Amino acid sequence: MDAAALTLAAASRLLAKGELSSLELTQAVLHRIKTLNPRLNAFISVDEEGALAAARQADEQRRQGETTPLTGLPIALKDIFCTRQQKTTCGSRMLANFQPPYDATVTRKLQQAGAVIVGKTNMDEFAMGSSNETSWFGPVKNPWDLTRTPGGSSGGSAAAVAADLCLAAIGTDTGGSIRQPASLCGISGLKPTYGRVSRFGMIAFASSLDQGGPMTKSVEDAAILLQAMAGHDAADATSIPQPVPDYPALLQQSVSGMRLGIPAEYFTDGMQPEVQQAVDAAIQIFHSLGITTVPVSLPHTSYAVPTYYIIASAEASSNLARYDGVRFSHRCQEAKDLADLYFRSRAEGFGAEVKRRIMLGTYVLSSGYYDAYYRKAQKVRRLIADDFDAAFRQVDAVLTPTSPTTAFRIGERTDDPVQMYLSDIFTIGVNLAGLPALSLPCGRDQAGLPIGMQLIGPPLGESPVLQLGHAFQQATDWHHSKPVIVE
Ligand code: GLN
């Protein structure tokens, strides 16, 4: 088997036994990137030299007996995490040449844990999108079918993991951007509780919703990566000052006797029938593991998408005001005066979807509309969170599909923003409520495309969710199937 296809857990066992070196592993990954990235476009930049140097250093540390949990494991970062040694573009022309002067906390923590960062993955511009088609660097192809999207906005990370261009990757999730692409590419992806992982140095889209998390080949790997990423950070005022549990150790706990809520509102008519069938089959597996399922109600679910697009756009319009062409972003040529510099730099630097969000956000925050839209959305956000609170008084976790459909075709939803926004109908409520949620593969449709399901936990309930996901993967092998890449 190609070493690049290994999970983090399997590769670290081989590294520990001395049956594989980090250099060999990293070379295998770099070779895979060279052969397949021209077709997939999953990476915006690859740091071959830096990765090989880090791999050699990891092997040396291992020889000295100084290992940390990720020593020598090659992973990829979504190009939204600042890296001092590599450009950080956020998928935008605005930041096409941005070399950050510092590392994100996530970057630093992963490096300290010993990870080898092979490159930065493609993404929707400023993480706005569900298909990776808004990237300035071109669309990413889904490795299961190159005519389809990998989902978004962490589509590059999802495609890279699914096609073995890295062992695991990091994504971000504001409204579904880890879970929806994980689902469409047949991998596991975890959005942690808001505040569990530091946002410092993670380029801001909607600050009250953004959260970084692992995208991996197994739930076990998600626990391993989360362990390295999570924790309080004084540099992020919204980070939670709570100790980090031992996620990988807790995975081994029995799930028998746990209660899983099934919300009727998440099993809607517009859903692809095979998605429903796959989730129904997963429920049977959970029953066989000694888990009880109970109906729960999340009555404000239908308001999640409009509420999200008001709040996320409002925050984006404020966060993106900093890109003015003066300090570090794209600057237009030969500006006549300062106003002209601002106007033209922003007009040239941002793509159409980002402009749509800035306009929408500015509108809902403007005086006269603030109460009708923004303030109202904040109230509905509370009701959505209250629905989940009530559900978690009865159950340990909630089970839903991750996405109403499997991977759609490139171009299929680009002309209709509302259609695109509905891709995240099952993932967005979780962000509004700040909860942890895991997507993991649970089937394939008739075209052979992966289907994902979502396990949602209470605040800081990463462990129960990971335990349930891991138990499911011990009992099934959907997570072992791999795409065969053909034109
Ligand atoms: N697709 C959603 C949006 O376009 C969510 C994106 C995300 O989670 N970053 O806003």
PDB file of N, CA, C and O in Angstrom, residues 2-4 6 11 15 20-34 46-59 70-75 114-119 164-167:
ATOM      1  N   ASP A   2       0.395   2.274  -0.709  1.00  0.00           N
ATOM      2  CA  ASP A   2       1.087   3.554  -0.750  1.00  0.00           C
ATOM      3  C   ASP A   2       1.072   4.174   0.653  1.00  0.00           C
ATOM      4  O   ASP A   2       0.024   4.269   1.282  1.00  0.00           O
ATOM      5  N   ALA A   3       2.255   4.584   1.126  1.00  0.00           N
ATOM      6  CA  ALA A   3       2.331   5.157   2.480  1.00  0.00           C
ATOM      7  C   ALA A   3       1.418   6.377   2.623  1.00  0.00           C
ATOM      8  O   ALA A   3       0.904   6.651   3.707  1.00  0.00           O
ATOM      9  N   ALA A   4       1.177   7.095   1.518  1.00  0.00           N
ATOM     10  CA  ALA A   4       0.331   8.292   1.585  1.00  0.00           C
ATOM     11  C   ALA A   4      -1.111   7.961   1.947  1.00  0.00           C
ATOM     12  O   ALA A   4      -1.865   8.830   2.384  1.00  0.00           O
ATOM     13  N   LEU A   6      -2.014   5.995   4.336  1.00  0.00           N
ATOM     14  CA  LEU A   6      -2.138   5.638   5.753  1.00  0.00           C
ATOM     15  C   LEU A   6      -2.933   6.679   6.550  1.00  0.00           C
ATOM     16  O   LEU A   6      -2.944   7.854   6.207  1.00  0.00           O
ATOM     17  N   ALA A  11       0.164   5.394  10.523  1.00  0.00           N
ATOM     18  CA  ALA A  11       1.509   5.883  10.193  1.00  0.00           C
ATOM     19  C   ALA A  11       2.333   6.076  11.456  1.00  0.00           C
ATOM     20  O   ALA A  11       3.522   5.743  11.476  1.00  0.00           O
ATOM     21  N   LEU A  15       5.973   4.483  12.211  1.00  0.00           N
ATOM     22  CA  LEU A  15       7.120   5.348  12.521  1.00  0.00           C
ATOM     23  C   LEU A  15       7.743   4.930  13.857  1.00  0.00           C
ATOM     24  O   LEU A  15       8.964   4.843  13.977  1.00  0.00           O
ATOM     25  N   LEU A  20       9.061   2.697   8.983  1.00  0.00           N
ATOM     26  CA  LEU A  20       8.850   3.758   7.999  1.00  0.00           C
ATOM     27  C   LEU A  20       9.514   4.998   8.579  1.00  0.00           C
ATOM     28  O   LEU A  20       9.513   5.180   9.792  1.00  0.00           O
ATOM     29  N   SER A  21      10.075   5.846   7.687  1.00  0.00           N
ATOM     30  CA  SER A  21      10.613   7.108   8.198  1.00  0.00           C
ATOM     31  C   SER A  21       9.698   8.234   7.758  1.00  0.00           C
ATOM     32  O   SER A  21       8.940   8.103   6.789  1.00  0.00           O
ATOM     33  N   SER A  22       9.802   9.324   8.457  1.00  0.00           N
ATOM     34  CA  SER A  22       8.990  10.479   8.078  1.00  0.00           C
ATOM     35  C   SER A  22       9.409  10.978   6.693  1.00  0.00           C
ATOM     36  O   SER A  22       8.571  11.454   5.918  1.00  0.00           O
ATOM     37  N   LEU A  23      10.693  10.840   6.391  1.00  0.00           N
ATOM     38  CA  LEU A  23      11.153  11.275   5.074  1.00  0.00           C
ATOM     39  C   LEU A  23      10.476  10.456   3.972  1.00  0.00           C
ATOM     40  O   LEU A  23       9.964  11.015   2.998  1.00  0.00           O
ATOM     41  N   GLU A  24      10.411   9.134   4.158  1.00  0.00           N
ATOM     42  CA  GLU A  24       9.752   8.278   3.152  1.00  0.00           C
ATOM     43  C   GLU A  24       8.270   8.634   3.018  1.00  0.00           C
ATOM     44  O   GLU A  24       7.726   8.719   1.917  1.00  0.00           O
ATOM     45  N   LEU A  25       7.663   8.843   4.169  1.00  0.00           N
ATOM     46  CA  LEU A  25       6.238   9.159   4.189  1.00  0.00           C
ATOM     47  C   LEU A  25       5.968  10.489   3.484  1.00  0.00           C
ATOM     48  O   LEU A  25       5.055  10.613   2.645  1.00  0.00           O
ATOM     49  N   THR A  26       6.788  11.480   3.802  1.00  0.00           N
ATOM     50  CA  THR A  26       6.609  12.804   3.215  1.00  0.00           C
ATOM     51  C   THR A  26       6.897  12.764   1.712  1.00  0.00           C
ATOM     52  O   THR A  26       6.191  13.396   0.917  1.00  0.00           O
ATOM     53  N   GLN A  27       7.898  11.984   1.318  1.00  0.00           N
ATOM     54  CA  GLN A  27       8.189  11.855  -0.126  1.00  0.00           C
ATOM     55  C   GLN A  27       7.018  11.197  -0.849  1.00  0.00           C
ATOM     56  O   GLN A  27       6.665  11.585  -1.963  1.00  0.00           O
ATOM     57  N   ALA A  28       6.395  10.202  -0.199  1.00  0.00           N
ATOM     58  CA  ALA A  28       5.248   9.525  -0.818  1.00  0.00           C
ATOM     59  C   ALA A  28       4.104  10.517  -1.027  1.00  0.00           C
ATOM     60  O   ALA A  28       3.456  10.540  -2.082  1.00  0.00           O
ATOM     61  N   VAL A  29       3.887  11.364  -0.023  1.00  0.00           N
ATOM     62  CA  VAL A  29       2.822  12.367  -0.121  1.00  0.00           C
ATOM     63  C   VAL A  29       3.150  13.387  -1.221  1.00  0.00           C
ATOM     64  O   VAL A  29       2.301  13.726  -2.052  1.00  0.00           O
ATOM     65  N   LEU A  30       4.387  13.857  -1.239  1.00  0.00           N
ATOM     66  CA  LEU A  30       4.779  14.863  -2.246  1.00  0.00           C
ATOM     67  C   LEU A  30       4.671  14.289  -3.655  1.00  0.00           C
ATOM     68  O   LEU A  30       4.282  14.985  -4.606  1.00  0.00           O
ATOM     69  N   HIS A  31       4.982  13.008  -3.798  1.00  0.00           N
ATOM     70  CA  HIS A  31       4.883  12.355  -5.101  1.00  0.00           C
ATOM     71  C   HIS A  31       3.422  12.311  -5.561  1.00  0.00           C
ATOM     72  O   HIS A  31       3.089  12.593  -6.712  1.00  0.00           O
ATOM     73  N   ARG A  32       2.559  11.976  -4.623  1.00  0.00           N
ATOM     74  CA  ARG A  32       1.113  11.898  -4.899  1.00  0.00           C
ATOM     75  C   ARG A  32       0.592  13.294  -5.306  1.00  0.00           C
ATOM     76  O   ARG A  32      -0.216  13.433  -6.218  1.00  0.00           O
ATOM     77  N   ILE A  33       1.062  14.322  -4.605  1.00  0.00           N
ATOM     78  CA  ILE A  33       0.633  15.691  -4.932  1.00  0.00           C
ATOM     79  C   ILE A  33       1.071  16.031  -6.360  1.00  0.00           C
ATOM     80  O   ILE A  33       0.297  16.557  -7.155  1.00  0.00           O
ATOM     81  N   LYS A  34       2.319  15.679  -6.677  1.00  0.00           N
ATOM     82  CA  LYS A  34       2.846  15.981  -8.011  1.00  0.00           C
ATOM     83  C   LYS A  34       2.029  15.317  -9.091  1.00  0.00           C
ATOM     84  O   LYS A  34       1.726  15.905 -10.121  1.00  0.00           O
ATOM     85  N   VAL A  46       2.490  24.375  -2.370  1.00  0.00           N
ATOM     86  CA  VAL A  46       3.118  23.190  -1.781  1.00  0.00           C
ATOM     87  C   VAL A  46       4.526  23.596  -1.364  1.00  0.00           C
ATOM     88  O   VAL A  46       5.254  24.219  -2.139  1.00  0.00           O
ATOM     89  N   ASP A  47       4.882  23.275  -0.133  1.00  0.00           N
ATOM     90  CA  ASP A  47       6.198  23.658   0.377  1.00  0.00           C
ATOM     91  C   ASP A  47       7.081  22.409   0.435  1.00  0.00           C
ATOM     92  O   ASP A  47       7.343  21.861   1.509  1.00  0.00           O
ATOM     93  N   GLU A  48       7.552  22.004  -0.755  1.00  0.00           N
ATOM     94  CA  GLU A  48       8.315  20.769  -0.847  1.00  0.00           C
ATOM     95  C   GLU A  48       9.579  20.810   0.026  1.00  0.00           C
ATOM     96  O   GLU A  48       9.824  19.912   0.827  1.00  0.00           O
ATOM     97  N   GLU A  49      10.323  21.892  -0.148  1.00  0.00           N
ATOM     98  CA  GLU A  49      11.594  22.007   0.586  1.00  0.00           C
ATOM     99  C   GLU A  49      11.379  22.024   2.101  1.00  0.00           C
ATOM    100  O   GLU A  49      12.049  21.297   2.846  1.00  0.00           O
ATOM    101  N   GLY A  50      10.428  22.857   2.538  1.00  0.00           N
ATOM    102  CA  GLY A  50      10.139  22.979   3.972  1.00  0.00           C
ATOM    103  C   GLY A  50       9.665  21.651   4.545  1.00  0.00           C
ATOM    104  O   GLY A  50      10.038  21.272   5.657  1.00  0.00           O
ATOM    105  N   ALA A  51       8.842  20.938   3.765  1.00  0.00           N
ATOM    106  CA  ALA A  51       8.296  19.670   4.252  1.00  0.00           C
ATOM    107  C   ALA A  51       9.416  18.635   4.384  1.00  0.00           C
ATOM    108  O   ALA A  51       9.486  17.912   5.385  1.00  0.00           O
ATOM    109  N   LEU A  52      10.299  18.571   3.384  1.00  0.00           N
ATOM    110  CA  LEU A  52      11.382  17.589   3.453  1.00  0.00           C
ATOM    111  C   LEU A  52      12.319  17.895   4.618  1.00  0.00           C
ATOM    112  O   LEU A  52      12.759  16.991   5.339  1.00  0.00           O
ATOM    113  N   ALA A  53      12.583  19.184   4.843  1.00  0.00           N
ATOM    114  CA  ALA A  53      13.453  19.568   5.966  1.00  0.00           C
ATOM    115  C   ALA A  53      12.789  19.193   7.293  1.00  0.00           C
ATOM    116  O   ALA A  53      13.446  18.649   8.196  1.00  0.00           O
ATOM    117  N   ALA A  54      11.496  19.463   7.409  1.00  0.00           N
ATOM    118  CA  ALA A  54      10.784  19.133   8.658  1.00  0.00           C
ATOM    119  C   ALA A  54      10.750  17.621   8.868  1.00  0.00           C
ATOM    120  O   ALA A  54      10.852  17.142  10.005  1.00  0.00           O
ATOM    121  N   ALA A  55      10.616  16.869   7.768  1.00  0.00           N
ATOM    122  CA  ALA A  55      10.574  15.403   7.882  1.00  0.00           C
ATOM    123  C   ALA A  55      11.929  14.874   8.355  1.00  0.00           C
ATOM    124  O   ALA A  55      11.996  14.006   9.229  1.00  0.00           O
ATOM    125  N   ARG A  56      13.015  15.414   7.802  1.00  0.00           N
ATOM    126  CA  ARG A  56      14.354  14.976   8.241  1.00  0.00           C
ATOM    127  C   ARG A  56      14.554  15.284   9.711  1.00  0.00           C
ATOM    128  O   ARG A  56      15.077  14.470  10.468  1.00  0.00           O
ATOM    129  N   GLN A  57      14.111  16.475  10.103  1.00  0.00           N
ATOM    130  CA  GLN A  57      14.252  16.877  11.506  1.00  0.00           C
ATOM    131  C   GLN A  57      13.436  15.951  12.407  1.00  0.00           C
ATOM    132  O   GLN A  57      13.886  15.564  13.484  1.00  0.00           O
ATOM    133  N   ALA A  58      12.232  15.574  11.947  1.00  0.00           N
ATOM    134  CA  ALA A  58      11.376  14.671  12.737  1.00  0.00           C
ATOM    135  C   ALA A  58      12.064  13.322  12.916  1.00  0.00           C
ATOM    136  O   ALA A  58      12.057  12.751  14.010  1.00  0.00           O
ATOM    137  N   ASP A  59      12.684  12.824  11.832  1.00  0.00           N
ATOM    138  CA  ASP A  59      13.381  11.535  11.934  1.00  0.00           C
ATOM    139  C   ASP A  59      14.542  11.621  12.928  1.00  0.00           C
ATOM    140  O   ASP A  59      14.786  10.698  13.704  1.00  0.00           O
ATOM    141  N   LEU A  70       2.434  14.149  16.969  1.00  0.00           N
ATOM    142  CA  LEU A  70       2.333  14.164  15.500  1.00  0.00           C
ATOM    143  C   LEU A  70       3.706  14.097  14.828  1.00  0.00           C
ATOM    144  O   LEU A  70       3.833  14.390  13.639  1.00  0.00           O
ATOM    145  N   THR A  71       4.729  13.718  15.564  1.00  0.00           N
ATOM    146  CA  THR A  71       6.086  13.768  15.003  1.00  0.00           C
ATOM    147  C   THR A  71       6.190  13.084  13.641  1.00  0.00           C
ATOM    148  O   THR A  71       5.913  11.890  13.508  1.00  0.00           O
ATOM    149  N   GLY A  72       6.526  13.912  12.638  1.00  0.00           N
ATOM    150  CA  GLY A  72       6.818  13.384  11.314  1.00  0.00           C
ATOM    151  C   GLY A  72       5.611  13.070  10.450  1.00  0.00           C
ATOM    152  O   GLY A  72       5.762  12.482   9.382  1.00  0.00           O
ATOM    153  N   LEU A  73       4.408  13.481  10.868  1.00  0.00           N
ATOM    154  CA  LEU A  73       3.218  13.150  10.069  1.00  0.00           C
ATOM    155  C   LEU A  73       2.863  14.291   9.109  1.00  0.00           C
ATOM    156  O   LEU A  73       2.617  15.421   9.546  1.00  0.00           O
ATOM    157  N   PRO A  74       2.827  14.019   7.793  1.00  0.00           N
ATOM    158  CA  PRO A  74       2.557  15.085   6.818  1.00  0.00           C
ATOM    159  C   PRO A  74       1.074  15.445   6.700  1.00  0.00           C
ATOM    160  O   PRO A  74       0.242  14.605   6.369  1.00  0.00           O
ATOM    161  N   ILE A  75       0.771  16.690   6.991  1.00  0.00           N
ATOM    162  CA  ILE A  75      -0.611  17.172   6.916  1.00  0.00           C
ATOM    163  C   ILE A  75      -0.668  18.467   6.100  1.00  0.00           C
ATOM    164  O   ILE A  75       0.365  19.055   5.784  1.00  0.00           O
ATOM    165  N   GLY A 114       4.772  18.379  16.192  1.00  0.00           N
ATOM    166  CA  GLY A 114       5.654  17.614  15.328  1.00  0.00           C
ATOM    167  C   GLY A 114       5.183  17.422  13.899  1.00  0.00           C
ATOM    168  O   GLY A 114       5.852  16.773  13.098  1.00  0.00           O
ATOM    169  N   ALA A 115       4.016  17.983  13.540  1.00  0.00           N
ATOM    170  CA  ALA A 115       3.468  17.752  12.196  1.00  0.00           C
ATOM    171  C   ALA A 115       4.362  18.370  11.119  1.00  0.00           C
ATOM    172  O   ALA A 115       5.005  19.400  11.334  1.00  0.00           O
ATOM    173  N   VAL A 116       4.381  17.718   9.956  1.00  0.00           N
ATOM    174  CA  VAL A 116       5.086  18.232   8.782  1.00  0.00           C
ATOM    175  C   VAL A 116       4.023  18.885   7.894  1.00  0.00           C
ATOM    176  O   VAL A 116       3.117  18.206   7.411  1.00  0.00           O
ATOM    177  N   ILE A 117       4.122  20.201   7.694  1.00  0.00           N
ATOM    178  CA  ILE A 117       3.092  20.870   6.900  1.00  0.00           C
ATOM    179  C   ILE A 117       3.525  20.893   5.433  1.00  0.00           C
ATOM    180  O   ILE A 117       4.481  21.561   5.071  1.00  0.00           O
ATOM    181  N   VAL A 118       2.803  20.133   4.607  1.00  0.00           N
ATOM    182  CA  VAL A 118       3.237  19.978   3.215  1.00  0.00           C
ATOM    183  C   VAL A 118       2.748  21.109   2.328  1.00  0.00           C
ATOM    184  O   VAL A 118       3.355  21.389   1.293  1.00  0.00           O
ATOM    185  N   GLY A 119       1.647  21.761   2.695  1.00  0.00           N
ATOM    186  CA  GLY A 119       1.179  22.842   1.843  1.00  0.00           C
ATOM    187  C   GLY A 119      -0.137  23.396   2.320  1.00  0.00           C
ATOM    188  O   GLY A 119      -0.662  23.005   3.366  1.00  0.00           O
ATOM    189  N   ASP A 164      -5.581  11.071  -0.819  1.00  0.00           N
ATOM    190  CA  ASP A 164      -4.281  10.730  -0.227  1.00  0.00           C
ATOM    191  C   ASP A 164      -3.142  11.669  -0.671  1.00  0.00           C
ATOM    192  O   ASP A 164      -2.019  11.234  -0.890  1.00  0.00           O
ATOM    193  N   LEU A 165      -3.458  12.963  -0.784  1.00  0.00           N
ATOM    194  CA  LEU A 165      -2.398  13.934  -1.064  1.00  0.00           C
ATOM    195  C   LEU A 165      -1.803  14.446   0.254  1.00  0.00           C
ATOM    196  O   LEU A 165      -0.950  15.327   0.271  1.00  0.00           O
ATOM    197  N   CYS A 166      -2.311  13.932   1.366  1.00  0.00           N
ATOM    198  CA  CYS A 166      -1.776  14.212   2.697  1.00  0.00           C
ATOM    199  C   CYS A 166      -2.413  13.164   3.613  1.00  0.00           C
ATOM    200  O   CYS A 166      -3.338  12.473   3.202  1.00  0.00           O
ATOM    201  N   LEU A 167      -1.903  13.056   4.848  1.00  0.00           N
ATOM    202  CA  LEU A 167      -2.516  12.075   5.751  1.00  0.00           C
ATOM    203  C   LEU A 167      -3.782  12.635   6.382  1.00  0.00           C
ATOM    204  O   LEU A 167      -4.726  11.899   6.661  1.00  0.00           O
TER     205      LEU A 167
END
